[in-house]
XYZ file of C-alpha atoms in Angstrom:
780
model
C -22.623 1.187 1.595
C -25.935 -1.136 0.692
C -27.791 -3.640 2.928
C -26.197 -6.412 0.369
C -22.562 -4.839 0.977
C -23.166 -5.160 4.593
C -24.493 -8.828 4.222
C -21.462 -9.582 2.152
C -18.999 -8.307 5.014
C -20.732 -9.960 7.548
C -20.727 -13.307 5.748
C -16.956 -12.764 4.935
C -16.606 -12.042 8.765
C -18.051 -15.469 9.572
C -16.257 -17.694 7.359
C -12.684 -15.707 8.486
C -13.473 -16.183 11.939
C -14.233 -19.918 11.637
C -10.899 -20.382 9.473
C -9.084 -18.508 12.286
C -10.220 -21.116 15.065
C -8.998 -24.293 12.820
C -6.016 -23.378 10.849
C -3.985 -22.884 13.809
C -4.626 -26.369 15.083
C -3.408 -28.066 11.876
C 0.213 -29.313 11.878
C 2.705 -27.183 10.371
C 3.406 -29.494 7.515
C 0.058 -28.950 6.295
C 0.510 -25.538 6.137
C 1.967 -23.387 2.837
C 5.389 -22.457 4.588
C 5.361 -25.302 6.852
C 8.370 -26.362 4.919
C 10.880 -24.032 4.133
C 11.501 -22.720 0.825
C 14.661 -24.284 -0.534
C 15.768 -20.933 -1.837
C 16.067 -19.624 1.629
C 19.219 -22.070 2.026
C 20.820 -21.066 -1.236
C 23.585 -18.965 -0.705
C 25.616 -18.130 -3.942
C 22.500 -17.342 -6.059
C 21.454 -13.988 -7.407
C 18.751 -13.351 -4.314
C 20.649 -10.917 -1.901
C 22.872 -9.263 -4.460
C 22.064 -5.560 -5.374
C 20.871 -5.817 -8.831
C 19.922 -2.629 -10.683
C 16.514 -1.824 -11.939
C 15.772 -3.765 -15.060
C 13.437 -1.018 -16.035
C 15.757 1.600 -15.283
C 17.643 2.266 -18.464
C 13.937 2.685 -20.142
C 12.750 5.465 -17.567
C 16.146 7.488 -17.400
C 16.149 7.376 -21.314
C 12.459 8.202 -22.272
C 11.908 4.336 -23.598
C 9.072 3.638 -20.974
C 5.511 4.407 -21.923
C 3.310 5.741 -19.113
C -0.714 5.894 -19.327
C -0.485 9.434 -20.851
C 1.876 8.292 -23.253
C 0.176 5.995 -25.622
C -1.623 7.344 -28.468
C -4.903 6.133 -30.647
C -5.261 7.508 -34.250
C -8.306 9.811 -34.059
C -7.623 10.610 -30.233
C -9.195 13.281 -28.223
C -8.399 14.753 -24.863
C -10.561 15.108 -21.714
C -11.220 17.815 -19.196
C -13.361 17.345 -16.099
C -15.299 20.040 -13.997
C -16.144 19.025 -10.427
C -19.098 19.978 -7.914
C -18.571 22.799 -5.589
C -21.160 21.872 -2.966
C -20.961 19.192 -0.547
C -24.408 17.335 -1.021
C -27.262 18.163 -3.050
C -27.991 18.214 -6.638
C -27.276 19.764 -10.334
C -30.177 22.452 -10.723
C -29.079 23.758 -13.998
C -26.124 23.390 -16.576
C -25.446 25.838 -19.328
C -23.023 24.002 -21.305
C -23.793 26.532 -24.767
C -20.479 28.244 -24.564
C -18.718 24.882 -23.844
C -20.281 22.988 -26.917
C -19.343 25.964 -29.145
C -15.895 26.523 -28.421
C -12.980 25.899 -30.723
C -12.154 22.217 -31.119
C -14.798 20.692 -28.815
C -16.077 17.280 -29.864
C -18.383 16.377 -26.972
C -19.903 17.687 -23.493
C -21.094 15.134 -21.214
C -23.102 15.206 -18.174
C -25.654 13.115 -16.550
C -28.262 14.377 -19.180
C -26.470 12.313 -22.058
C -23.980 10.102 -20.575
C -24.511 6.440 -21.476
C -26.340 3.928 -18.910
C -23.772 2.415 -16.697
C -24.329 -0.077 -13.593
C -22.371 1.438 -10.479
C -18.738 0.045 -10.180
C -18.635 -2.737 -7.699
C -16.963 -1.220 -4.392
C -13.539 -2.522 -2.988
C -14.087 -5.366 -0.990
C -17.498 -5.614 -1.970
C -16.723 -8.572 -4.168
C -13.812 -10.853 -4.797
C -12.891 -8.528 -7.990
C -14.565 -5.152 -7.069
C -12.201 -2.253 -6.653
C -14.678 0.767 -7.675
C -14.190 3.800 -5.498
C -17.544 3.721 -3.975
C -21.116 2.083 -4.362
C -22.067 5.203 -6.287
C -23.411 5.192 -10.047
C -21.108 7.477 -11.966
C -22.653 10.506 -13.618
C -26.189 8.551 -14.019
C -28.202 11.547 -12.331
C -28.376 14.831 -10.916
C -27.267 14.189 -7.361
C -23.852 15.710 -5.778
C -22.408 13.394 -3.031
C -18.746 15.368 -2.259
C -17.411 18.740 -2.736
C -15.127 17.650 -6.063
C -17.211 15.349 -7.634
C -17.166 15.216 -11.405
C -20.419 16.695 -12.771
C -19.022 16.894 -16.782
C -16.815 15.941 -19.338
C -15.456 17.914 -22.299
C -13.957 16.009 -25.025
C -11.929 18.277 -27.493
C -8.921 17.953 -30.133
C -6.287 18.901 -27.817
C -6.188 19.260 -24.204
C -6.067 22.817 -23.863
C -9.353 23.556 -25.826
C -10.588 20.925 -23.533
C -9.722 22.753 -20.359
C -10.714 25.921 -21.911
C -14.367 24.678 -22.681
C -14.816 22.976 -19.452
C -13.824 26.415 -17.928
C -16.931 27.888 -19.785
C -19.712 25.655 -18.329
C -22.130 27.138 -16.012
C -23.459 25.081 -13.506
C -26.079 25.826 -10.603
C -26.443 23.662 -7.672
C -29.621 23.268 -5.205
C -27.517 22.662 -1.796
C -28.708 20.227 0.840
C -27.688 19.735 4.668
C -24.529 18.135 4.676
C -21.910 16.993 7.375
C -18.684 18.310 6.772
C -17.407 18.773 10.277
C -15.838 16.106 13.129
C -18.057 17.173 15.683
C -21.165 17.296 12.890
C -20.006 13.936 12.104
C -19.593 12.489 15.866
C -22.993 14.023 16.528
C -24.729 11.807 14.042
C -23.226 8.961 15.689
C -20.548 6.484 15.753
C -20.361 3.371 14.721
C -17.984 0.320 15.318
C -15.322 -0.059 12.346
C -14.640 -2.864 10.073
C -11.436 -3.898 7.936
C -11.413 -6.859 6.055
C -14.648 -7.900 7.280
C -13.411 -8.036 10.865
C -14.427 -5.715 13.842
C -11.716 -3.310 14.570
C -12.013 -4.461 18.499
C -9.845 -6.347 20.615
C -10.212 -6.946 24.490
C -7.947 -8.647 26.810
C -8.293 -8.924 30.427
C -9.474 -5.836 32.279
C -7.387 -2.938 30.691
C -9.776 -0.368 32.803
C -8.797 -1.764 36.218
C -5.259 -2.536 35.236
C -4.550 1.010 34.407
C -6.458 2.229 37.445
C -4.092 0.086 39.685
C -0.804 0.701 37.440
C 1.904 2.881 39.681
C 2.921 4.618 36.222
C 0.725 5.690 33.283
C 0.256 7.869 30.622
C -2.857 8.823 28.788
C -3.316 11.293 26.163
C -5.239 12.109 22.640
C -3.094 11.903 19.479
C -4.609 13.645 16.420
C -3.772 13.423 12.890
C -5.155 15.041 9.645
C -6.729 14.352 6.072
C -3.489 13.326 3.784
C -3.706 13.453 -0.045
C -1.991 11.301 -2.641
C 0.913 12.877 -4.782
C 2.471 10.405 -6.767
C 4.793 11.812 -9.281
C 2.434 10.774 -12.283
C -0.882 12.006 -11.872
C -3.809 9.535 -12.683
C -4.361 9.289 -16.223
C -5.775 7.006 -18.842
C -5.922 6.352 -22.583
C -8.546 4.034 -24.152
C -10.560 3.094 -27.097
C -13.571 0.899 -28.124
C -12.444 -1.691 -30.468
C -14.493 -4.017 -32.050
C -17.138 -3.790 -29.427
C -14.422 -3.995 -26.579
C -12.473 -1.567 -24.657
C -8.585 -1.136 -24.601
C -7.031 0.533 -21.976
C -3.875 2.003 -20.987
C -3.965 2.813 -17.581
C -2.032 3.481 -14.523
C -2.786 0.660 -12.097
C -2.142 -1.211 -9.206
C -4.748 -3.654 -9.630
C -4.464 -4.744 -13.519
C -7.017 -7.611 -13.519
C -9.562 -6.729 -10.838
C -9.796 -3.151 -12.497
C -10.365 -4.558 -16.070
C -13.416 -6.836 -14.292
C -14.837 -3.993 -12.593
C -14.826 -1.781 -15.849
C -16.058 -4.510 -17.470
C -19.012 -5.052 -15.252
C -19.849 -1.222 -15.396
C -20.390 -1.711 -19.112
C -21.691 -5.038 -19.355
C -18.788 -6.353 -20.997
C -17.324 -10.062 -20.797
C -14.271 -10.385 -19.401
C -12.434 -11.475 -22.852
C -13.893 -7.889 -23.915
C -11.721 -5.704 -21.730
C -7.914 -5.809 -22.206
C -6.210 -3.192 -19.660
C -2.213 -3.105 -19.898
C -0.420 -0.912 -17.271
C 3.406 -1.506 -17.979
C 5.070 1.446 -15.761
C 3.150 3.565 -13.126
C 4.684 6.479 -11.800
C 4.154 6.035 -8.154
C 0.924 4.583 -6.491
C 1.319 4.124 -2.731
C -2.645 2.792 -2.974
C -3.951 5.579 -4.773
C -3.825 3.890 -8.373
C -6.792 2.022 -8.663
C -10.113 2.576 -10.273
C -11.713 6.183 -10.002
C -14.203 7.940 -11.617
C -12.337 9.225 -14.568
C -11.573 6.157 -16.472
C -15.356 5.027 -16.215
C -16.056 8.551 -17.168
C -13.277 8.447 -20.465
C -14.592 5.370 -21.462
C -18.404 6.630 -21.489
C -17.241 9.170 -23.294
C -15.164 7.597 -25.840
C -18.330 5.308 -26.688
C -20.657 8.120 -26.725
C -17.979 10.076 -28.788
C -17.039 7.321 -31.175
C -13.286 8.691 -30.619
C -10.736 7.188 -28.363
C -9.907 9.444 -24.961
C -6.853 10.438 -23.132
C -8.419 11.502 -19.464
C -5.188 12.806 -17.769
C -5.961 14.557 -14.350
C -4.136 17.928 -13.289
C -2.896 18.128 -9.746
C -6.130 19.740 -8.681
C -7.869 16.766 -10.449
C -6.477 14.381 -8.528
C -7.398 16.011 -5.016
C -11.080 16.088 -6.366
C -11.106 12.650 -7.789
C -8.478 10.508 -5.770
C -9.310 9.489 -2.231
C -6.396 9.814 0.329
C -5.866 9.097 4.307
C -8.609 10.407 6.277
C -8.378 11.932 9.662
C -8.075 10.289 13.234
C -8.613 10.964 16.968
C -6.938 8.400 18.709
C -6.538 7.878 22.481
C -3.279 5.798 23.984
C -3.572 5.181 27.946
C -0.406 2.701 28.981
C -0.132 1.558 32.718
C 3.187 0.158 33.883
C 4.942 -1.192 36.873
C 8.125 0.895 38.282
C 10.395 -1.650 36.385
C 8.597 -0.614 33.024
C 6.731 -3.739 32.529
C 3.295 -2.655 30.576
C 0.028 -3.869 32.815
C -2.566 -2.207 30.546
C -2.585 -0.715 26.950
C -5.715 0.872 25.577
C -5.588 2.158 22.045
C -8.901 3.584 20.575
C -10.617 6.536 18.597
C -12.535 7.446 15.782
C -11.581 7.652 12.155
C -14.122 9.173 9.470
C -15.105 7.983 6.293
C -17.861 8.570 3.408
C -21.175 6.857 3.676
C -20.463 5.295 0.602
C -17.313 3.014 0.793
C -15.974 1.226 3.950
C -12.322 2.500 4.628
C -11.878 3.377 7.876
C -8.045 4.024 9.071
C -7.439 0.710 10.929
C -4.586 2.553 13.342
C -4.849 -0.151 15.987
C -3.699 -2.756 13.627
C 0.110 -2.270 14.493
C -0.784 -2.164 18.178
C -2.169 -5.810 18.206
C 1.358 -7.518 18.169
C 3.497 -4.475 19.310
C 3.916 -5.122 23.451
C 3.556 -7.887 25.689
C 0.372 -6.164 27.558
C -1.795 -8.768 29.653
C -4.894 -6.244 29.506
C -5.720 -4.732 26.403
C -8.353 -3.029 24.794
C -8.068 -1.679 21.272
C -10.906 -0.344 19.247
C -11.685 1.898 16.029
C -15.132 3.615 15.642
C -16.005 5.345 12.462
C -18.199 8.597 11.907
C -19.478 9.719 8.615
C -18.960 12.671 6.628
C -19.902 13.806 3.102
C -16.427 13.889 1.400
C -14.748 12.200 -0.971
C -14.314 8.423 -0.441
C -10.851 7.599 1.262
C -8.965 5.093 0.312
C -5.490 2.939 1.108
C -2.567 5.000 1.726
C 0.711 3.447 2.334
C 0.705 1.539 5.421
C -3.095 2.245 6.023
C -3.408 2.104 9.814
C 0.094 1.585 10.769
C 1.322 4.906 9.795
C -0.901 7.059 11.724
C -1.581 4.606 14.344
C 2.389 4.149 15.261
C 2.415 7.864 15.652
C 0.189 7.526 18.714
C 1.424 4.430 20.257
C 4.834 4.824 19.931
C 4.630 8.841 20.932
C 2.759 7.400 24.354
C 5.632 4.763 24.712
C 7.975 7.812 24.701
C 5.803 9.832 27.149
C 6.104 6.563 29.474
C 9.762 6.123 29.208
C 10.042 9.628 30.403
C 7.627 9.190 33.326
C 9.594 6.418 34.372
C 12.900 8.163 33.830
C 13.825 5.160 31.229
C 15.697 4.684 28.318
C 12.672 4.326 25.713
C 15.150 1.398 23.776
C 15.291 -0.700 27.066
C 11.549 0.046 27.453
C 10.418 -1.485 24.573
C 12.720 -4.573 24.645
C 11.158 -5.393 28.001
C 8.073 -5.343 26.866
C 9.026 -7.684 23.837
C 6.118 -10.559 23.555
C 6.726 -13.877 23.370
C 3.867 -14.673 21.335
C 0.941 -12.478 19.751
C -0.783 -10.950 22.549
C -4.283 -10.707 20.717
C -4.279 -14.062 18.803
C -2.055 -16.207 20.930
C -0.058 -17.212 17.793
C 3.418 -17.919 17.564
C 5.665 -15.706 15.636
C 6.655 -16.632 12.133
C 9.988 -14.851 12.691
C 10.649 -11.616 15.008
C 14.268 -10.284 15.268
C 13.270 -6.764 16.578
C 15.726 -6.855 19.517
C 18.540 -7.437 16.975
C 17.409 -4.649 15.062
C 17.234 -2.487 18.022
C 20.493 -3.395 18.962
C 22.293 -3.157 15.725
C 20.514 -0.028 15.481
C 21.509 2.326 18.425
C 25.053 0.962 18.354
C 25.590 2.435 14.465
C 23.148 5.663 15.723
C 25.240 6.162 18.603
C 22.140 6.127 20.928
C 24.428 5.703 23.974
C 25.746 9.162 23.851
C 21.961 11.186 23.882
C 21.589 13.540 26.458
C 19.724 11.953 29.342
C 16.809 14.345 29.761
C 15.406 16.964 27.303
C 16.767 20.539 26.291
C 20.027 19.998 27.525
C 21.947 19.964 24.154
C 22.056 23.484 22.130
C 24.145 24.846 19.322
C 23.346 28.500 19.240
C 19.782 28.947 18.272
C 19.509 25.380 17.263
C 18.088 22.789 20.237
C 19.231 19.401 19.425
C 17.463 16.286 20.370
C 17.225 12.560 19.422
C 14.170 10.150 19.497
C 13.363 6.701 18.366
C 10.236 4.716 17.882
C 9.296 1.276 16.120
C 7.955 0.448 13.143
C 5.377 -2.532 12.251
C 3.552 -3.911 9.165
C 2.161 -7.304 8.708
C 3.033 -9.985 6.135
C -0.001 -10.475 3.444
C -0.309 -12.570 0.830
C -3.610 -12.677 -1.071
C -5.394 -15.121 -2.927
C -5.629 -15.226 -6.624
C -2.015 -14.669 -7.948
C -1.075 -17.045 -10.295
C 2.071 -17.380 -12.631
C 2.597 -18.818 -16.374
C 6.214 -20.018 -16.682
C 7.335 -20.991 -20.601
C 10.750 -22.607 -21.281
C 11.898 -21.641 -25.024
C 14.392 -23.567 -26.551
C 16.637 -22.212 -29.589
C 19.357 -25.292 -29.993
C 21.307 -25.772 -27.219
C 20.114 -22.647 -25.156
C 17.194 -22.160 -23.260
C 15.579 -18.777 -21.991
C 12.632 -18.371 -19.714
C 9.294 -16.219 -19.546
C 7.501 -15.517 -16.098
C 4.013 -13.874 -16.630
C 2.195 -12.640 -13.694
C -0.676 -10.054 -13.556
C 1.230 -7.935 -11.375
C 1.717 -3.975 -11.276
C 5.297 -2.081 -11.452
C 5.161 1.001 -9.450
C 9.168 1.627 -9.532
C 9.718 -0.374 -6.464
C 11.327 -3.284 -8.706
C 8.818 -5.829 -8.977
C 9.715 -7.092 -12.200
C 13.627 -7.176 -11.200
C 12.801 -9.040 -8.220
C 10.680 -11.335 -10.045
C 13.188 -12.028 -12.822
C 15.830 -12.596 -9.769
C 13.845 -15.168 -7.858
C 12.688 -17.080 -11.015
C 16.407 -17.250 -12.489
C 17.529 -18.770 -9.054
C 14.197 -21.239 -9.112
C 14.667 -22.288 -12.722
C 18.774 -22.652 -12.308
C 18.769 -19.745 -15.122
C 20.897 -16.577 -15.167
C 19.386 -13.339 -15.048
C 19.808 -12.372 -18.710
C 18.252 -15.543 -19.838
C 14.639 -14.569 -17.677
C 11.982 -12.198 -19.283
C 9.147 -11.137 -16.989
C 5.642 -10.386 -18.161
C 3.245 -8.338 -16.311
C 0.656 -5.439 -15.932
C -1.743 -6.930 -18.725
C -5.274 -7.931 -17.880
C -4.938 -11.089 -20.478
C -2.547 -12.745 -18.036
C -4.199 -15.073 -15.768
C -4.777 -14.416 -12.484
C -5.217 -11.297 -10.333
C -2.410 -9.694 -7.965
C -2.708 -6.418 -6.421
C 0.520 -4.155 -5.866
C -0.904 -3.156 -2.177
C -0.466 -4.496 1.174
C 3.340 -4.927 0.340
C 2.256 -8.448 -0.592
C 3.093 -8.389 -4.372
C 6.241 -10.040 -3.885
C 5.194 -13.114 -1.707
C 2.069 -13.591 -4.102
C 3.949 -13.908 -7.076
C 6.957 -15.896 -5.282
C 4.005 -18.525 -3.954
C 2.573 -18.453 -7.812
C 6.144 -19.246 -9.141
C 6.806 -21.829 -6.511
C 3.776 -23.706 -7.498
C 4.365 -23.251 -11.356
C 7.724 -24.257 -11.096
C 6.648 -27.605 -9.404
C 4.257 -28.123 -12.459
C 7.068 -27.485 -14.688
C 9.574 -29.911 -13.046
C 6.584 -32.429 -13.227
C 5.832 -31.355 -17.202
C 9.690 -31.709 -17.927
C 9.765 -35.189 -16.269
C 7.168 -36.570 -18.344
C 8.798 -35.201 -21.411
C 12.288 -36.534 -20.550
C 10.548 -40.143 -20.390
C 12.734 -43.529 -19.805
C 15.850 -42.578 -21.826
C 16.526 -39.904 -19.259
C 19.108 -39.868 -16.257
C 16.085 -38.739 -14.393
C 13.861 -41.400 -15.354
C 11.858 -42.806 -12.488
C 12.287 -39.873 -10.058
C 9.546 -38.362 -8.720
C 9.060 -34.066 -8.877
C 10.018 -33.776 -5.373
C 13.138 -35.658 -5.613
C 14.488 -32.955 -8.378
C 15.383 -29.595 -8.391
C 16.218 -26.972 -11.175
C 20.165 -25.851 -11.307
C 22.573 -24.719 -14.391
C 19.615 -24.498 -16.796
C 18.016 -28.141 -16.160
C 16.977 -30.629 -13.384
C 19.194 -32.743 -11.264
C 18.600 -35.249 -8.598
C 18.258 -33.357 -5.263
C 20.913 -35.711 -3.364
C 22.615 -36.837 -6.400
C 23.385 -33.906 -8.961
C 25.331 -35.919 -11.220
C 21.839 -37.650 -12.534
C 20.698 -34.378 -14.477
C 19.621 -33.318 -17.954
C 19.563 -30.206 -19.213
C 16.127 -28.242 -20.173
C 17.450 -28.005 -23.918
C 18.312 -31.899 -24.307
C 14.843 -32.733 -22.621
C 12.961 -30.650 -25.078
C 14.927 -31.565 -28.214
C 14.503 -35.234 -27.364
C 10.652 -34.392 -26.915
C 10.774 -32.304 -30.248
C 9.351 -29.420 -28.418
C 10.711 -25.727 -28.994
C 8.544 -24.586 -25.848
C 6.783 -26.091 -22.523
C 4.427 -23.991 -20.742
C 2.671 -24.310 -17.078
C 0.266 -21.786 -15.382
C -0.225 -22.467 -11.987
C -2.064 -20.458 -8.835
C -0.176 -19.881 -5.284
C -1.285 -22.021 -2.466
C -4.023 -20.416 -0.093
C -2.286 -17.954 2.258
C -3.261 -19.900 5.147
C -0.003 -19.367 6.742
C -1.411 -15.979 7.953
C -3.853 -17.654 10.245
C -1.337 -20.137 11.378
C 1.733 -17.811 12.221
C 1.621 -14.275 13.491
C 4.038 -12.583 10.607
C 5.254 -8.925 10.662
C 8.365 -6.899 9.608
C 9.334 -4.209 12.109
C 11.829 -1.375 12.467
C 13.631 0.171 14.900
C 14.053 3.852 13.905
C 16.092 6.605 15.127
C 16.240 10.383 14.301
C 18.166 13.403 15.570
C 16.300 17.088 14.821
C 17.338 20.649 15.118
C 14.632 22.920 16.111
C 15.332 26.827 16.221
C 14.515 28.614 19.388
C 13.782 31.635 17.408
C 11.388 30.686 14.411
C 10.452 26.869 15.799
C 12.166 25.889 12.378
C 12.426 22.087 12.619
C 15.216 20.373 10.666
C 15.871 16.516 10.623
C 19.642 16.400 10.912
C 20.059 12.550 10.789
C 17.929 9.441 10.532
C 18.555 5.632 10.877
C 16.513 2.815 9.988
C 17.220 -0.888 11.178
C 15.043 -3.022 9.864
C 13.814 -6.984 10.099
C 12.092 -7.745 7.007
C 13.023 -11.352 6.930
C 15.371 -12.019 3.740
C 16.238 -9.164 1.547
C 15.931 -10.193 -1.958
C 17.332 -7.253 -3.898
C 19.517 -5.206 -1.265
C 19.642 -2.247 -3.903
C 15.850 -1.771 -4.299
C 14.950 -2.272 -0.894
C 17.124 0.403 0.345
C 15.231 2.341 -1.851
C 12.217 1.564 -0.638
C 13.097 1.603 3.154
C 14.677 5.339 2.485
C 11.297 6.262 0.309
C 9.143 5.298 3.212
C 11.084 7.180 5.640
C 10.951 10.237 3.344
C 7.188 9.923 2.968
C 7.281 9.704 7.182
C 9.104 13.043 7.504
C 6.266 14.831 5.191
C 3.776 13.315 7.582
C 5.487 14.208 10.684
C 6.507 17.805 9.975
C 4.468 19.237 6.577
C 1.604 16.963 5.342
C -2.130 18.065 5.776
C -4.847 18.229 3.897
C -6.801 21.639 4.383
C -10.185 20.710 4.463
C -13.031 23.791 4.410
C -15.652 22.489 7.154
C -18.104 25.477 5.465
C -18.531 23.181 2.454
C -16.298 20.175 2.767
C -13.563 21.530 -0.097
C -10.183 20.759 -0.333
C -8.485 24.191 -0.083
C -5.129 23.237 -0.978
C -4.698 20.905 -3.961
C -1.407 21.691 -5.376
C 2.055 20.696 -4.511
C 2.391 24.746 -4.047
C -0.206 24.804 -1.027
C -0.035 20.700 0.128
C 4.071 20.218 1.101
C 5.716 17.037 0.933
C 9.714 16.934 1.222
C 12.258 18.182 -1.033
C 15.848 17.850 -1.330
C 16.619 20.265 1.526
C 14.285 18.840 3.865
C 15.761 15.090 3.764
C 19.090 14.182 5.617
C 21.432 11.213 4.546
C 19.180 8.363 5.738
C 21.075 5.227 6.911
C 19.472 2.072 6.540
C 20.529 -1.087 8.006
C 18.785 -4.757 8.128
C 18.818 -8.175 10.054
C 18.404 -10.128 6.810
C 17.264 -12.887 8.874
C 15.032 -15.260 6.295
C 11.659 -16.022 7.955
C 11.275 -20.086 7.155
C 7.647 -19.680 6.676
C 7.554 -17.521 3.631
C 8.425 -17.797 0.048
C 12.010 -16.721 -0.503
C 12.132 -16.345 3.790
C 11.248 -12.799 2.682
C 8.624 -10.058 4.080
C 7.078 -7.335 2.226
C 9.234 -3.842 2.199
C 7.030 -1.348 0.727
C 5.362 0.201 3.609
C 7.258 -0.775 6.796
C 9.393 2.071 5.649
C 6.737 4.911 6.797
C 5.601 3.264 10.020
C 6.998 4.979 13.166
C 8.412 7.716 11.683
C 6.629 10.371 12.503
C 6.686 9.106 16.226
C 10.290 9.274 16.173
C 10.407 12.935 15.044
C 8.006 14.064 17.535
C 9.674 12.005 20.231
C 13.252 13.848 18.995
C 11.598 17.121 18.840
C 10.470 16.859 22.613
C 14.147 15.547 23.219
C 15.095 18.802 21.969
C 12.566 21.202 23.681
C 10.538 19.852 25.875
C 7.405 20.487 23.935
C 5.444 17.368 23.101
C 3.407 17.454 20.108
C 0.278 15.252 20.055
C -1.163 16.956 16.665
C 0.492 16.336 13.450
C 2.330 17.770 11.418
C 4.736 19.304 13.821
C 4.560 22.826 12.253
C 6.628 25.873 13.791
C 3.573 27.501 15.053
C 3.134 24.706 17.461
C 6.704 25.045 18.801
C 7.044 29.048 19.496
């Protein structure tokens, strides 16, 4: 990171700090969410009913085009070559054989690449989403093992791959840091996240821990993880009339178009990026080197380009989750009340971006501890820049915290569910803010009853069936409610005679979680229309606004923007209605939408249909665009999703094999908008958590910084036989301070899962595993 980036982050932190002091003092009515969304009270609309994904039929029939399925006339195919040292420079390139190979159109290296600006790194500017602050293929420098060093364009993918294999590149290696001990020896620094230090201290945790009659104090470790979306990263693009047309797989459509445009000195209207379908993202489908290199090569060759990363290419170019080393120390009284909570440790990152794993985030509001120290420090390695990965921070942080809570329960000889309930906070322990909604106790009780928790063996190692040792474990999951600024919605009503339909356009992304379906459901209820009358446009940089599909915040961001657009639409329709309408003289605040029209809220008989208003105004359409309100609710209330997780495992006493035989997640995530897609999100997160617990680990060669298992044959993820039937339930209690009363559900599912598995393994075997993944060698 540059000094300018550091200064920007410091300024951002100062502004956030000032706002954090002022906003909590404001009356509720001044804050977005201070007055509950009217849709919360509506009981007979589409919200809360199970709806199949509107794009489902297209996907199963092959009608949904993904990034690598778009085609331009004259298109060529790209293959990348990757560096094999961790740090140094390119000493020599022999590209003769590649250049003369069949079908080759271009070999691009730093020697002939167009001049480009470095992409603005994520967080360095409002629209910057670059992977790091490094220039891309502009010089001979190597910054990580796997950095792209050449691009080959050819008439077919096979010809491009073959030619790339013919490149001969020599390197001059320089001293590098590729071990944790080496990174630590070079010095550690305070970790930062969203412009704020990852540091909280309340009371005197050192003294309280020393005085506590019962305590645990352990170190927990999590390894690197790599992204493995079912659709590898790809882009198809072309230069058209001096501008770029890009078909990409992106979670951040508008921001990515802006950053790419800045790299090539293009104005915003010269970059048109679409991403209608994304085959899984989990934080990885952003801007990486391959899109910029494809655009550069296309400009150099004068041909459209498709660049599709191989699975190995994803491991070389796309960052993942970095390793952590976490200390958790908890002191408690004999009755289980926590008196001290320490959660500190180390995360590792590249020198060229600022993406530490913020593992203390979930701990801040977890338990009512009067004395607390939470801190993330960072060390630097010469490695691929890491990035967001489903529930960054909370996924690995809850493993350490919830394992330690289980260890404390064992030390106290107390039911671990009861221990958690006994330490429920009345307000946020760190900020002192009231919770906007918190019903985790209900989730625990209903989950325990459904799982049969009361039948568990009272101590570890007591239940066995033949070679199989059987145990159960539990853990809390948590993820914050986010809503990021920048979201806009364009709502257009179309009249065709007496019929009306609506188009709702948002610059959002659809990664398979059902965003377009949920948006249609919410818009239909908001506008008083049927689902079949609403069409959703999304994932196009020409749509106003900027919405990132990350942080489980997209539904809230869209919801707030649609609220604002609906208010504006009502005002516009009232103006069009004029003095001859039954609505004459009413203000927008007195009017709502129902049955394809507007009606007075306290006198529904005073109404007029949309079709009638537009017909009398001699209009076929009316359109409004509005931005959502600033997300000040995040500073006024403490806002979180929660889960109570229950797991049963069977561990083979002879082989060490671990099988998860039952799993239940009981969730508290506000109002569930679409039970069908929400249940899928919960289960998907749990499955990803099972992988984190039992098998996922990036093998990093500490001699040279190279990832050694860059394939699904060697990097193991759960398959069908690894996953039991997963039961999910939820409280469905609306949060009165959020759009639709809902919280995000995309990331909460993975949090706490690894701890629930580890705690069940301990209950089955008596062995405590504090170093993920829980592989059989650790149980033999």
